[in-house]
Short mmCIF file of C-alpha atoms in Angstrom, two decimals:
data_model
loop_
_atom_site.label_atom_id
_atom_site.label_comp_id
_atom_site.label_asym_id
_atom_site.label_seq_id
_atom_site.Cartn_x
_atom_site.Cartn_y
_atom_site.Cartn_z
CA MET A 1 0.01 0.00 0.00
CA LYS A 2 1.42 3.37 -1.03
CA TYR A 3 0.66 6.62 0.68
CA LYS A 4 0.82 10.24 -0.52
CA PHE A 5 0.03 13.14 1.76
CA SER A 6 0.70 16.04 -0.50
CA GLY A 7 -0.60 17.78 -3.63
CA HIS A 8 -3.54 19.69 -2.18
CA GLN A 9 -1.17 22.26 -0.65
CA THR A 10 -3.37 22.01 2.52
CA PHE A 11 -6.25 23.69 0.68
CA VAL A 12 -9.69 22.01 0.73
CA PHE A 13 -11.65 21.60 -2.44
CA ARG A 14 -13.44 24.97 -2.68
CA TYR A 15 -16.50 26.23 -4.44
CA GLY A 16 -15.68 27.12 -8.07
CA TRP A 17 -12.29 25.38 -8.16
CA LEU A 18 -13.29 22.34 -10.20
CA GLU A 19 -15.13 24.57 -12.65
CA LYS A 20 -12.04 26.76 -13.01
CA GLY A 21 -9.73 23.82 -13.63
CA VAL A 22 -12.02 22.01 -16.08
CA ARG A 23 -12.77 25.20 -18.05
CA LEU A 24 -9.03 25.88 -18.28
CA ILE A 25 -8.34 22.47 -19.84
CA GLN A 26 -11.42 22.68 -22.09
CA LYS A 27 -9.83 25.78 -23.65
CA ASN A 28 -6.23 24.57 -23.64
CA PRO A 29 -4.92 21.07 -22.75
CA HIS A 30 -1.62 22.75 -21.70
CA GLY A 31 -3.50 25.22 -19.50
CA PHE A 32 -1.78 24.42 -16.22
CA LEU A 33 1.67 24.95 -17.83
CA GLU A 34 0.94 28.39 -19.26
CA ASP A 35 2.89 31.38 -17.91
CA ASP A 36 -0.35 33.28 -17.15
CA VAL A 37 -2.18 30.41 -15.50
CA LEU A 38 -2.27 32.38 -12.23
CA ILE A 39 -4.07 35.20 -14.01
CA GLN A 40 -6.44 32.88 -15.85
CA LEU A 41 -7.50 31.11 -12.64
CA GLY A 42 -7.30 34.25 -10.48
CA VAL A 43 -5.47 32.47 -7.67
CA GLY A 44 -1.95 32.11 -6.22
CA LYS A 45 0.66 29.56 -7.32
CA ASN A 46 -0.07 27.05 -4.50
CA MET A 47 -3.79 27.31 -5.22
CA VAL A 48 -3.16 26.49 -8.93
CA GLU A 49 -1.46 23.28 -7.81
CA SER A 50 -4.35 22.55 -5.46
CA ILE A 51 -6.95 23.08 -8.21
CA LYS A 52 -5.06 20.70 -10.44
CA TYR A 53 -4.82 18.16 -7.64
CA TRP A 54 -8.53 18.24 -6.83
CA CYS A 55 -9.53 18.05 -10.51
CA THR A 56 -7.35 15.01 -10.89
CA GLN A 57 -8.20 13.31 -7.63
CA THR A 58 -11.95 13.64 -8.19
CA GLY A 59 -11.47 11.98 -11.59
CA LEU A 60 -12.37 14.91 -13.78
CA LEU A 61 -9.01 15.47 -15.43
CA THR A 62 -6.26 13.09 -16.37
CA ASP A 63 -2.60 13.54 -17.45
CA ILE A 64 -2.32 12.27 -21.02
CA GLY A 65 1.41 12.87 -21.36
CA ASN A 66 3.84 15.61 -22.43
CA GLY A 67 2.23 18.13 -20.12
CA LEU A 68 -1.18 17.64 -21.73
CA MET A 69 -4.33 17.12 -19.65
CA GLY A 70 -7.75 16.01 -20.80
CA LEU A 71 -11.21 15.55 -19.47
CA THR A 72 -12.20 12.05 -18.37
CA THR A 73 -15.54 10.44 -19.15
CA LEU A 74 -16.78 11.74 -15.81
CA GLY A 75 -15.43 15.23 -16.45
CA LYS A 76 -17.22 15.33 -19.81
CA PHE A 77 -20.45 14.00 -18.30
CA ILE A 78 -20.54 16.71 -15.60
CA PHE A 79 -19.03 19.69 -17.48
CA GLY A 80 -19.26 18.89 -21.19
CA GLU A 81 -16.39 18.11 -23.49
CA LYS A 82 -15.78 21.61 -24.89
CA ASP A 83 -18.44 23.82 -23.35
CA PHE A 84 -20.29 23.97 -20.04
CA VAL A 85 -23.56 24.11 -22.03
CA GLU A 86 -23.04 20.45 -22.92
CA GLY A 87 -22.56 19.39 -19.28
CA ASN A 88 -25.15 17.81 -16.98
CA ASP A 89 -24.27 19.89 -13.89
CA PRO A 90 -21.27 22.16 -14.61
CA TYR A 91 -21.83 24.39 -11.57
CA LEU A 92 -22.32 21.48 -9.09
CA GLU A 93 -25.81 22.64 -8.15
CA ASP A 94 -27.15 19.10 -7.58
CA ASP A 95 -26.04 17.31 -4.43
CA ALA A 96 -26.06 14.06 -6.44
CA THR A 97 -23.08 15.38 -8.40
CA LEU A 98 -21.16 15.98 -5.15
CA TRP A 99 -21.89 12.38 -4.10
CA LEU A 100 -20.64 11.23 -7.45
CA LEU A 101 -17.45 13.23 -6.99
CA HIS A 102 -16.99 11.86 -3.47
CA TRP A 103 -17.44 8.32 -4.82
CA SER A 104 -14.89 9.08 -7.62
CA LEU A 105 -12.39 10.50 -5.11
CA MET A 106 -12.59 7.32 -3.09
CA GLN A 107 -11.92 5.22 -6.16
CA ARG A 108 -8.43 6.65 -6.48
CA ALA A 109 -7.19 4.33 -3.74
CA LEU A 110 -8.38 1.30 -5.65
CA LEU A 111 -6.28 2.01 -8.77
CA PRO A 112 -3.10 -0.09 -8.81
CA GLU A 113 -0.91 2.89 -9.83
CA ASP A 114 -2.42 5.31 -7.30
CA THR A 115 -1.83 6.06 -3.62
CA TRP A 116 -3.75 6.39 -0.40
CA SER A 117 -4.24 9.58 1.57
CA SER A 118 -5.86 10.31 4.93
CA TRP A 119 -9.41 10.23 3.56
CA HIS A 120 -8.88 6.87 1.90
CA PHE A 121 -7.57 5.45 5.11
CA ALA A 122 -10.45 6.95 7.13
CA PHE A 123 -13.17 5.59 4.84
CA TYR A 124 -11.51 2.20 4.12
CA LYS A 125 -9.52 1.18 7.21
CA TRP A 126 -10.96 3.10 10.20
CA ASN A 127 -13.61 0.77 11.65
CA LYS A 128 -14.95 2.97 14.43
CA PRO A 129 -17.84 5.46 14.27
CA GLU A 130 -15.75 8.23 15.87
CA PHE A 131 -12.17 9.49 15.65
CA THR A 132 -9.88 12.17 16.83
CA LYS A 133 -7.18 13.63 14.54
CA ARG A 134 -4.51 12.33 16.89
CA ASP A 135 -5.87 8.76 16.95
CA LEU A 136 -6.22 8.76 13.15
CA GLN A 137 -2.69 10.09 12.79
CA HIS A 138 -1.23 7.37 15.05
CA SER A 139 -3.08 4.69 13.12
CA ILE A 140 -1.91 5.98 9.77
CA GLN A 141 1.64 6.30 10.99
CA SER A 142 1.69 2.64 11.91
CA ASN A 143 1.06 1.89 8.20
CA ALA A 144 3.13 4.72 6.69
CA CYS A 145 5.97 4.92 9.17
CA SER A 146 8.41 6.49 6.72
CA VAL A 147 6.25 9.66 6.48
CA SER A 148 6.80 12.49 8.93
CA ALA A 149 4.15 13.09 11.62
CA SER A 150 3.76 16.71 10.57
CA THR A 151 2.98 15.75 6.95
CA ILE A 152 0.33 13.28 8.00
CA GLU A 153 -1.13 15.79 10.50
CA ARG A 154 -1.50 18.40 7.72
CA ASP A 155 -3.18 15.85 5.47
CA ILE A 156 -5.63 14.79 8.16
CA ASP A 157 -6.47 18.40 8.91
CA CYS A 158 -7.25 18.93 5.19
CA PHE A 159 -9.39 15.77 5.17
CA VAL A 160 -11.45 16.88 8.20
CA ARG A 161 -11.94 20.42 6.80
CA ASN A 162 -13.21 18.94 3.55
CA TYR A 163 -15.97 16.96 5.23
CA ALA A 164 -16.62 18.63 8.60
CA GLY A 165 -15.62 22.26 7.93
CA THR A 166 -13.55 24.61 10.04
CA ARG A 167 -14.30 25.83 13.52
CA ALA A 168 -13.32 29.37 12.62
CA LYS A 169 -13.04 32.02 15.29
CA ALA A 170 -15.15 35.15 15.10
CA GLY A 171 -13.88 37.47 12.36
CA GLU A 172 -11.84 34.82 10.60
CA GLU A 173 -12.40 34.11 6.93
CA ASN A 174 -13.76 30.61 6.38
CA PHE A 175 -13.54 28.69 3.12
CA ASP A 176 -15.82 25.67 3.28
CA SER A 177 -15.81 22.72 0.91
CA PRO A 178 -18.89 21.75 -1.08
CA PHE A 179 -18.50 18.27 0.49
CA LEU A 180 -19.95 19.67 3.70
CA SER A 181 -23.42 19.30 2.20
CA LEU A 182 -22.99 15.51 2.21
CA GLU A 183 -22.89 15.55 6.05
CA LEU A 184 -20.64 12.50 6.13
CA ILE A 185 -18.61 13.67 9.11
CA GLN A 186 -19.85 15.79 12.01
CA GLY A 187 -18.06 17.58 14.80
CA THR A 188 -19.02 16.88 18.40
CA SER A 189 -19.07 18.94 21.56
CA GLN A 190 -15.56 17.66 22.29
CA GLN A 191 -12.87 19.81 20.70
CA ASP A 192 -11.08 17.10 18.62
CA LEU A 193 -13.73 14.37 18.38
CA TYR A 194 -15.49 13.72 15.05
CA ARG A 195 -18.23 11.25 14.18
CA PHE A 196 -19.10 9.54 10.89
CA ASN A 197 -22.76 9.99 10.03
CA ILE A 198 -23.62 6.29 9.51
CA GLY A 199 -27.14 5.66 8.17
CA GLY A 200 -29.61 7.36 5.92
CA LYS A 201 -28.62 10.18 3.59
CA GLN A 202 -31.47 12.47 2.49
CA ASN A 203 -29.72 13.75 -0.63
CA LEU A 204 -28.10 10.52 -1.83
CA PRO A 205 -30.16 9.20 -4.79
CA SER A 206 -30.84 5.47 -5.08
CA GLU A 207 -29.61 5.53 -8.71
CA LEU A 208 -26.13 6.54 -7.53
CA VAL A 209 -26.11 3.79 -4.92
CA GLY A 210 -27.07 1.32 -7.70
CA PHE A 211 -24.30 2.68 -9.87
CA ALA A 212 -21.77 2.28 -7.06
CA ILE A 213 -22.94 -1.30 -6.36
CA LEU A 214 -22.49 -2.27 -10.03
CA LYS A 215 -19.05 -0.69 -10.18
CA PHE A 216 -18.08 -2.46 -6.96
CA ILE A 217 -19.24 -5.84 -8.34
CA GLU A 218 -17.24 -5.11 -11.47
CA LYS A 219 -14.06 -4.40 -9.49
CA ILE A 220 -14.20 -7.49 -7.36
CA GLY A 221 -14.95 -9.64 -10.39
CA ARG A 222 -18.42 -10.95 -9.54
CA GLN A 223 -20.66 -10.56 -12.51
CA THR A 224 -24.19 -11.30 -11.19
CA SER A 225 -24.46 -11.06 -7.40
CA ILE A 226 -22.85 -9.88 -4.21
CA ASN A 227 -23.16 -10.56 -0.49
CA VAL A 228 -24.78 -7.69 1.40
CA GLN A 229 -22.08 -7.81 4.05
CA ASN A 230 -19.39 -7.36 1.40
CA CYS A 231 -21.35 -4.48 -0.04
CA LEU A 232 -21.40 -2.87 3.42
CA TYR A 233 -17.99 -3.48 4.87
CA ASP A 234 -15.39 -4.30 2.22
CA ALA A 235 -12.81 -1.62 1.27
CA GLY A 236 -14.26 0.48 -1.51
CA SER A 237 -17.79 -0.82 -1.00
CA PRO A 238 -20.80 1.50 -1.27
CA GLY A 239 -21.49 0.92 2.43
CA GLN A 240 -18.09 2.25 3.42
CA ILE A 241 -17.84 5.10 0.92
CA PHE A 242 -21.38 6.37 1.65
CA LYS A 243 -21.36 5.32 5.31
CA LEU A 244 -24.58 3.29 5.11
CA ASN A 245 -25.91 0.74 7.58
CA GLU A 246 -27.57 -2.52 6.63
CA GLY A 247 -31.15 -1.28 6.94
CA VAL A 248 -30.50 1.79 4.77
CA LEU A 249 -28.64 -0.23 2.14
CA MET A 250 -31.52 -2.75 1.95
CA ASP A 251 -34.02 0.14 1.57
CA TYR A 252 -31.99 1.45 -1.37
CA MET A 253 -31.94 -1.99 -2.95
CA VAL A 254 -35.72 -2.29 -2.66
CA GLU A 255 -36.10 1.16 -4.14
CA LEU A 256 -33.79 0.26 -7.01
CA THR A 257 -36.18 -2.51 -8.04
CA THR A 258 -38.71 0.19 -8.99
CA VAL A 259 -36.30 2.35 -11.00
CA ARG A 260 -36.86 2.37 -14.69
#
């Protein structure tokens, strides 16, 4: 198992960033290499790297060699191949799109050439409903012992801010991630204790759960059926990625029988 705790430059995925990155590459496959890329995106150098990271990690853009980047099938589906008018949800207005991006982000850990980060570990390996940053850090360090504690700590902080937000002090500027609307992780009354929201998800459509189940079956090589427990608890399963319990997953499966 390989780990990588860099690339995002400690910035969370922010509103408008994916749109900026995709539009840049729609216009020019060399966009991220251009001298005026900071001006085109309207952000600083580190933020340019973070935008590229999030566009790649969510599966919207891919490196096609020689500095060229292109839209993936998912990128074209959401944003359109050459123009936002062609896309299904280019401004990420539908929560279902954010769930799809979360699912796609989690798939990065399942690719043989890719690496794990704090969020992959938290969603795949952490088997408790609650966690503190410190406990999560110690657990990750036992698997990635060659990585410095400070590097892992920054990555965990970025992960938490992506899904649970920032406890900003009065007067501080706060940049929240669109993933907050998924409500997958919640803060508690204790300063450093967070809780996974395991169970029903009001804005998670059954069609997306069905899509995730089919893709999961495809990955594990079973063509016609799957055990419910595997679908709930295996690494990369819909149950783990969406944090569902057995009752909710069964409800989704029943609902899927009526989808046409």
